[in-house]
CSV table of C-alpha atoms in Angstrom, one decimal:
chain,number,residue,atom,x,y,z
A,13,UNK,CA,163.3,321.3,-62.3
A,14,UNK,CA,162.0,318.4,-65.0
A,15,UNK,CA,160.6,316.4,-62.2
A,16,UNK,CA,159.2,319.5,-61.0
A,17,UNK,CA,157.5,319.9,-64.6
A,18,UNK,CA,156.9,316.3,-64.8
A,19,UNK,CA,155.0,316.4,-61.7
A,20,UNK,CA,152.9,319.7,-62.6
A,21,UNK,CA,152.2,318.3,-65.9
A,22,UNK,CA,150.9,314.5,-64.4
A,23,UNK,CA,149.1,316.5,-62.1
A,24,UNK,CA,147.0,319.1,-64.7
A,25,UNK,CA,145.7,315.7,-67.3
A,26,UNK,CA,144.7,314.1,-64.0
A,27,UNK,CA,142.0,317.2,-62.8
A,28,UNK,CA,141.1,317.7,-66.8
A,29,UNK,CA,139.9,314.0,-66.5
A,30,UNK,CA,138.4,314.2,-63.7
A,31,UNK,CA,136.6,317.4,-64.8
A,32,UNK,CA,135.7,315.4,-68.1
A,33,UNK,CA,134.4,312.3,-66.3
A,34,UNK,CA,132.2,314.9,-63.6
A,35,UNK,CA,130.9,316.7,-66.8
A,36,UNK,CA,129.8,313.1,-68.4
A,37,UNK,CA,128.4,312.4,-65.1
A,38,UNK,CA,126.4,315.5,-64.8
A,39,UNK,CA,125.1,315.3,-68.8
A,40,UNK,CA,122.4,312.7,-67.6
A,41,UNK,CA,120.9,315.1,-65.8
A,42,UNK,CA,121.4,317.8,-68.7
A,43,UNK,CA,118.4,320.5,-69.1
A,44,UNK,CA,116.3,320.7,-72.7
A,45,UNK,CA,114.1,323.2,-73.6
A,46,UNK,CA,111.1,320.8,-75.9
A,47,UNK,CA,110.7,317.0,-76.3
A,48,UNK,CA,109.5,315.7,-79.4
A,49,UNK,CA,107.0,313.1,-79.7
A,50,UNK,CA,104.8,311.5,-82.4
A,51,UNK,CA,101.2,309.6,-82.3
A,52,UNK,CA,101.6,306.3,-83.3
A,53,UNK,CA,104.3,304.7,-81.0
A,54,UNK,CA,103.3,301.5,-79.6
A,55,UNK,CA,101.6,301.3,-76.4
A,56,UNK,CA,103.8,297.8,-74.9
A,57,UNK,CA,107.1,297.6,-72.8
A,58,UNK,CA,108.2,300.3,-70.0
A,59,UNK,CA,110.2,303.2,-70.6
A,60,UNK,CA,114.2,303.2,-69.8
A,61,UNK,CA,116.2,305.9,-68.7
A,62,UNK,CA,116.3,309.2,-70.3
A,63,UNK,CA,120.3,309.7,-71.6
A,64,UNK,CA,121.3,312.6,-72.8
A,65,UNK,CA,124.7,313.8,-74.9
A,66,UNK,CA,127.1,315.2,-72.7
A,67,UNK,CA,126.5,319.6,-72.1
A,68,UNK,CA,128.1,321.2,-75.0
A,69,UNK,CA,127.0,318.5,-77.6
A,70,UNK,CA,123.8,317.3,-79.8
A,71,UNK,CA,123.1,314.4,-81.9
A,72,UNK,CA,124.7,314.5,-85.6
A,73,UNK,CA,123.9,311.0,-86.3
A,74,UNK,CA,122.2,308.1,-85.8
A,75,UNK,CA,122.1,304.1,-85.8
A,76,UNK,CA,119.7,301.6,-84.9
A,77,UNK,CA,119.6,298.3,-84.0
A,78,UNK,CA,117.8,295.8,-86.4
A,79,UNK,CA,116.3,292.5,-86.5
A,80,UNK,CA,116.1,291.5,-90.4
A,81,UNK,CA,113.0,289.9,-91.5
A,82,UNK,CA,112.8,285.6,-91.8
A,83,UNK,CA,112.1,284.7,-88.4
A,84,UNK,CA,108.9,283.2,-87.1
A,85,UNK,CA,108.6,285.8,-84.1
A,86,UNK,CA,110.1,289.0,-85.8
A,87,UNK,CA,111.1,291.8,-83.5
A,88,UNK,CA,111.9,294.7,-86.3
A,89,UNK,CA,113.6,297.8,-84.5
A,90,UNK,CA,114.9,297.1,-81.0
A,91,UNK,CA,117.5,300.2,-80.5
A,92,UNK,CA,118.2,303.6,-81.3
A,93,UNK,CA,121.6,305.4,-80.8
A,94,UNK,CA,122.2,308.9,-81.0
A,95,UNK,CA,125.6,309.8,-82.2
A,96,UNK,CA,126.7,313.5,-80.3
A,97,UNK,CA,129.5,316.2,-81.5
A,98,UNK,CA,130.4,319.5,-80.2
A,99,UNK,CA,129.6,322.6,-82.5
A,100,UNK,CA,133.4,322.5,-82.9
A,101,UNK,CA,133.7,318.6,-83.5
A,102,UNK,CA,130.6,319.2,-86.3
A,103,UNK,CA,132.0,321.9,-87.8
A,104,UNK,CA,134.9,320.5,-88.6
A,105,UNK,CA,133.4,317.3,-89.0
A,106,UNK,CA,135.7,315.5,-86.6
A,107,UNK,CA,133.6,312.1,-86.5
A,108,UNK,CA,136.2,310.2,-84.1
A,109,UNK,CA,135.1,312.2,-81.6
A,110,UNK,CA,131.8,311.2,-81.0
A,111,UNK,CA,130.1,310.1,-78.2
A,112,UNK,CA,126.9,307.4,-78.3
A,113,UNK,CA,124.3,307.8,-76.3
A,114,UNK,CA,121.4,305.2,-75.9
A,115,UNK,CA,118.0,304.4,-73.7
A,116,UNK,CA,116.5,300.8,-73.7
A,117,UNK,CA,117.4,298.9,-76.5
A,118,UNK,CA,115.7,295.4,-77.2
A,119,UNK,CA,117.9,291.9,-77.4
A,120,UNK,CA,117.3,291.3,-80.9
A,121,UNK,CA,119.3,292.3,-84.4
A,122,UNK,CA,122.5,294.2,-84.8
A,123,UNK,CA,123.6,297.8,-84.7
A,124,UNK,CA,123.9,300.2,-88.6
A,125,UNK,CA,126.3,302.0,-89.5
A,126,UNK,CA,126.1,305.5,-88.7
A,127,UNK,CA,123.9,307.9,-90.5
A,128,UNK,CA,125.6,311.4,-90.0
A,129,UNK,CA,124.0,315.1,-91.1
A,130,UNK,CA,125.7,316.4,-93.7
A,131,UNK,CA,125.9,319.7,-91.8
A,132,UNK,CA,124.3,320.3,-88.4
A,133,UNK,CA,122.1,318.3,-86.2
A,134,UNK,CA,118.7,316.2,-85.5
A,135,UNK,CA,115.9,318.3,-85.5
A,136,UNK,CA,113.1,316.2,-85.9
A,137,UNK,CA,111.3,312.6,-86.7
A,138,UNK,CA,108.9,310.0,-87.8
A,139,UNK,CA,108.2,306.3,-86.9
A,140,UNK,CA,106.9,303.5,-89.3
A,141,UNK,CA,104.9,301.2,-87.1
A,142,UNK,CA,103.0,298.3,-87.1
A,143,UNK,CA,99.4,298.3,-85.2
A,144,UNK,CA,99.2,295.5,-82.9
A,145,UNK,CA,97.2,293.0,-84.0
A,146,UNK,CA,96.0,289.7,-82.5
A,147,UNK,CA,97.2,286.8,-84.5
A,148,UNK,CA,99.6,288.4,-85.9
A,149,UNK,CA,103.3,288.8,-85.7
A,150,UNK,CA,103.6,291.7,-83.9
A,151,UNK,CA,106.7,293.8,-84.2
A,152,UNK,CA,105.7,297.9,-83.1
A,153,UNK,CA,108.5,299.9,-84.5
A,154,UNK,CA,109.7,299.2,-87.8
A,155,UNK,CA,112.0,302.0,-88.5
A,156,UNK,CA,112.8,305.3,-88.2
A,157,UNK,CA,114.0,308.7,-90.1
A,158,UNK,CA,115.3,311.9,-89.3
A,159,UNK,CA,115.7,315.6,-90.4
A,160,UNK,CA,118.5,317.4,-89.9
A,161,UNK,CA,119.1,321.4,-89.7
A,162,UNK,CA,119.6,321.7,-93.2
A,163,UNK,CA,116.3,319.6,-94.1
A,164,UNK,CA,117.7,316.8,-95.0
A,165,UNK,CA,116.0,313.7,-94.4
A,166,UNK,CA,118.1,310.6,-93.5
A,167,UNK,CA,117.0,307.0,-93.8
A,168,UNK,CA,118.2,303.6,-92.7
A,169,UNK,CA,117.2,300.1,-94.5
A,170,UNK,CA,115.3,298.5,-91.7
A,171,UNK,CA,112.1,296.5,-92.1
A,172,UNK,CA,108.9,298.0,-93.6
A,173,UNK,CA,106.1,296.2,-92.1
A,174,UNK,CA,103.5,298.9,-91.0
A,175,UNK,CA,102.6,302.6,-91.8
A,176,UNK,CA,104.5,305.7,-91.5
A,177,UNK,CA,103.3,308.0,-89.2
A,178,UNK,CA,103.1,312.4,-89.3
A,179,UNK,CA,106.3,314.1,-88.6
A,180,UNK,CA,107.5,315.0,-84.6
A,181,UNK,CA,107.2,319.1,-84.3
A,182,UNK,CA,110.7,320.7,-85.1
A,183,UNK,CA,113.8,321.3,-82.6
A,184,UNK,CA,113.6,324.7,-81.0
A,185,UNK,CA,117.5,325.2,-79.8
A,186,UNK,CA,120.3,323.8,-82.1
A,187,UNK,CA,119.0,320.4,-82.3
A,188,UNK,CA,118.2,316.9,-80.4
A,189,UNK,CA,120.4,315.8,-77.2
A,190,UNK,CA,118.4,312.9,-75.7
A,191,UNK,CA,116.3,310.4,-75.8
A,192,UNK,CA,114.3,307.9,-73.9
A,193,UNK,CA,112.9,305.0,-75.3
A,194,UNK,CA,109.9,302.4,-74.8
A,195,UNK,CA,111.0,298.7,-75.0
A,196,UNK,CA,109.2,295.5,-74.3
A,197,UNK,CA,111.3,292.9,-73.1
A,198,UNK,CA,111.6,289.2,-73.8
A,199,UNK,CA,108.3,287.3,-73.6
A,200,UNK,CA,109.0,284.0,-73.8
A,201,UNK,CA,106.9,281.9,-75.5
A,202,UNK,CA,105.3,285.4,-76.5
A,203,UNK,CA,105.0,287.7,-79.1
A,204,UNK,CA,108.1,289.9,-79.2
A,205,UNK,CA,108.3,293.2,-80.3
A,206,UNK,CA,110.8,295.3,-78.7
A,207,UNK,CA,110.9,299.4,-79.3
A,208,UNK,CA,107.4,300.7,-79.3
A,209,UNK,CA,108.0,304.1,-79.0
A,210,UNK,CA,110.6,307.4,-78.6
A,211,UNK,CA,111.0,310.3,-76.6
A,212,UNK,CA,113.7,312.9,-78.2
A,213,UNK,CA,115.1,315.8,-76.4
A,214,UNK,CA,116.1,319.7,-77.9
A,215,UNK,CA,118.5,321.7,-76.2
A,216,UNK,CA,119.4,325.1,-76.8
């Protein structure tokens, strides 16, 4: 009768992870209701995959991935990472349980800690960027900040080359659950600048 319980029990985790692995599977293909946009993204690099939190989730927090000023061929901001929790997971502010989610991310810098809502999700953005010039050391995104559901507006220190740019509109739905992002890649003997631009998701 154990083995008989043992069996049943072995059995049961093994179709709950598969059911978990199908439902991360099926997440990249998740629907949203709005995307939020703003005007002064760069215009270099090629778009990467659109990944979105996992159904049932939306983005609490956020990172990004930075290249600190003193080199010759500066690349600024080169990745953004959403940071995703269930309504349960948020409410009872469960951080462990997160899951990242990513799009193109450039080759330069190193990840931030997490910046999480204090209650909440992502509801909208703005960029500071730097115009391309010629001659110049171009480096497109410089940073990034955040609003969450209760209006609080989260920062990281990155670099602050550029201008900032008008807020994205606000979330309809409960808050941000994807995003896609522009990236140029490594140029050589070229002017880097990694992340030009950001396309965020809202699901309801």
């Amino acid at each position: 009768m154990n083995h008989f319980i043992s069996m049943m029990f072995s059995l049961l985790v093994f179709i709950g992870l598969q059911v978990s692995v199908e439902s991360l599977e099926r997440s990249t293909n998740r629907g949203y209701i709005s995307e939020l946009t703003v005007s002064n993204g760069g215009t270099w690099g090629s778009w990467g995959n659109k990944e979105m939190c996992p159904d049932g989730t939306y983005a609490a927090g956020f990172s990004l991935k930075v290249e600190a000023d003193g080199t010759s061929d500066n690349t600024a901001l080169n990745g953004i990472r959403l940071h995703c929790l269930s309504v349960f997971h948020r409410l009872s502010n469960s951080f462990h349980d997160e899951i990242p989610v990513q799009s193109g991310v450039g080759s330069w810098g190193q990840w931030t800690d997490v910046k999480w809502c204090s209650s909440g999700f992502l509801r909208a953005f703005m960029m500071r960027v730097k115009p391309i010039k010629a001659g110049t050391d171009n480096t497109a995104v410089n940073n990034i900040v955040f609003q969450c559901n209760d209006g609080v507006v989260m920062k990281v220190d990155a670099t602050d080359s550029g201008d900032w740019g008008k807020w994205s509109k606000t979330c309809e739905g409960k808050g941000i659950c994807g995003l896609k992002t522009r990236v140029q890649g490594l140029q050589g003997s070229g002017d880097d600048t990694a992340l030009n631009d950001v396309v965020l998701y809202c699901c309801k």
